Amino acid sequence: MALVVADRVKETTTTSGTGTYSLDGAIVGFRSFGTMIGDTNTTYYTCTDGSGYEIGIGTYTSSSDTLARTTILKSTNSNNAVDWGSVTKDIFVTYPADKA
């Protein structure tokens, strides 16, 4: 398992609750987590619905095309996992300022 950071990785998710994110595929003009991050690797991510957000370290699993919430770094839920509704959210690779 390696920490992988890559440019232009952005997908959508309709995952609700506080569990593992199911990824719905790359947004046009971007690349997928599966293509750029690779199975069992971790990455920094942000998930947002336009008002709420969650920034963390996630672990990608290729067999289920999911990103597990390994560590929550910051969020609009007092820095805990956000309990999302079933709306479409953007999820993308980022490099948190605290880690730079």
CSV table of C-alpha atoms in Angstrom, one decimal:
chain,number,residue,atom,x,y,z
A,1,MET,CA,0.0,0.0,0.0
A,2,ALA,CA,1.5,3.3,-1.1
A,3,LEU,CA,0.3,6.9,-0.8
A,4,VAL,CA,-0.5,8.1,-4.4
A,5,VAL,CA,-1.3,11.6,-5.5
A,6,ALA,CA,-2.3,12.3,-9.1
A,7,ASP,CA,-3.6,15.2,-11.1
A,8,ARG,CA,-7.0,15.5,-12.6
A,9,VAL,CA,-8.7,12.6,-10.8
A,10,LYS,CA,-12.4,13.4,-10.2
A,11,GLU,CA,-15.5,11.2,-10.1
A,12,THR,CA,-19.0,11.4,-8.7
A,13,THR,CA,-20.6,9.4,-6.0
A,14,THR,CA,-24.2,9.0,-4.7
A,15,THR,CA,-23.1,7.2,-1.5
A,16,SER,CA,-25.2,8.1,1.5
A,17,GLY,CA,-24.4,7.8,5.1
A,18,THR,CA,-20.9,7.5,6.6
A,19,GLY,CA,-19.6,4.4,5.0
A,20,THR,CA,-17.2,3.6,2.1
A,21,TYR,CA,-17.7,5.7,-1.1
A,22,SER,CA,-18.9,3.8,-4.2
A,23,LEU,CA,-17.4,5.6,-7.2
A,24,ASP,CA,-19.6,6.3,-10.2
A,25,GLY,CA,-17.0,7.0,-12.8
A,26,ALA,CA,-14.8,9.8,-14.0
A,27,ILE,CA,-16.3,13.2,-14.9
A,28,VAL,CA,-15.7,14.1,-18.5
A,29,GLY,CA,-12.2,15.5,-18.9
A,30,PHE,CA,-10.9,13.8,-15.7
A,31,ARG,CA,-9.5,10.4,-14.9
A,32,SER,CA,-10.7,7.7,-12.5
A,33,PHE,CA,-9.3,6.6,-9.1
A,34,GLY,CA,-8.9,3.1,-10.6
A,35,THR,CA,-6.7,4.4,-13.4
A,36,MET,CA,-4.5,6.7,-11.4
A,37,ILE,CA,-4.5,5.5,-7.8
A,38,GLY,CA,-4.5,1.7,-8.1
A,39,ASP,CA,-5.7,-1.2,-5.9
A,40,THR,CA,-5.1,-1.0,-2.1
A,41,ASN,CA,-3.2,2.4,-2.4
A,42,THR,CA,-4.2,5.4,-0.4
A,43,THR,CA,-4.7,9.0,-1.5
A,44,TYR,CA,-5.8,12.3,-0.2
A,45,TYR,CA,-9.4,13.1,-1.3
A,46,THR,CA,-12.1,15.7,-1.0
A,47,CYS,CA,-15.8,14.9,-1.3
A,48,THR,CA,-18.3,17.8,-1.6
A,49,ASP,CA,-22.0,18.3,-2.4
A,50,GLY,CA,-21.4,22.0,-2.9
A,51,SER,CA,-22.0,23.0,0.7
A,52,GLY,CA,-20.7,20.2,2.9
A,53,TYR,CA,-17.2,18.8,2.5
A,54,GLU,CA,-14.9,16.1,3.8
A,55,ILE,CA,-11.2,16.0,3.3
A,56,GLY,CA,-9.3,12.8,4.2
A,57,ILE,CA,-7.1,9.9,3.3
A,58,GLY,CA,-8.9,7.1,1.5
A,59,THR,CA,-8.0,3.6,0.5
A,60,TYR,CA,-9.0,2.5,-3.1
A,61,THR,CA,-10.3,-1.0,-3.8
A,62,SER,CA,-10.5,-1.9,-7.5
A,63,SER,CA,-12.7,-5.0,-7.2
A,64,SER,CA,-15.6,-2.9,-5.9
A,65,ASP,CA,-14.5,0.5,-7.3
A,66,THR,CA,-14.7,2.1,-3.8
A,67,LEU,CA,-12.8,4.5,-1.7
A,68,ALA,CA,-12.8,3.8,2.1
A,69,ARG,CA,-12.6,6.7,4.5
A,70,THR,CA,-9.4,5.7,6.2
A,71,THR,CA,-8.7,8.9,8.0
A,72,ILE,CA,-10.9,12.1,8.2
A,73,LEU,CA,-8.7,15.2,8.3
A,74,LYS,CA,-11.3,18.0,8.1
A,75,SER,CA,-15.0,18.3,7.4
A,76,THR,CA,-18.1,20.3,7.9
A,77,ASN,CA,-19.1,17.7,10.5
A,78,SER,CA,-16.7,18.8,13.2
A,79,ASN,CA,-13.9,17.0,11.4
A,80,ASN,CA,-15.7,13.7,11.5
A,81,ALA,CA,-17.2,11.6,8.6
A,82,VAL,CA,-20.0,13.5,6.9
A,83,ASP,CA,-23.4,11.7,7.0
A,84,TRP,CA,-24.3,12.4,3.4
A,85,GLY,CA,-27.7,12.3,1.8
A,86,SER,CA,-28.2,10.4,-1.5
A,87,VAL,CA,-27.4,13.5,-3.7
A,88,THR,CA,-24.7,13.4,-6.3
A,89,LYS,CA,-21.3,14.6,-4.9
A,90,ASP,CA,-18.0,15.3,-6.5
A,91,ILE,CA,-15.0,13.3,-5.1
A,92,PHE,CA,-11.5,14.1,-6.2
A,93,VAL,CA,-7.8,13.8,-5.4
A,94,THR,CA,-6.3,16.8,-3.6
A,95,TYR,CA,-3.3,17.7,-1.6
A,96,PRO,CA,-4.4,19.2,1.8
A,97,ALA,CA,-2.6,22.4,2.8
A,98,ASP,CA,-1.7,21.0,6.2
A,99,LYS,CA,0.3,18.3,4.4
A,100,ALA,CA,2.2,20.6,2.0
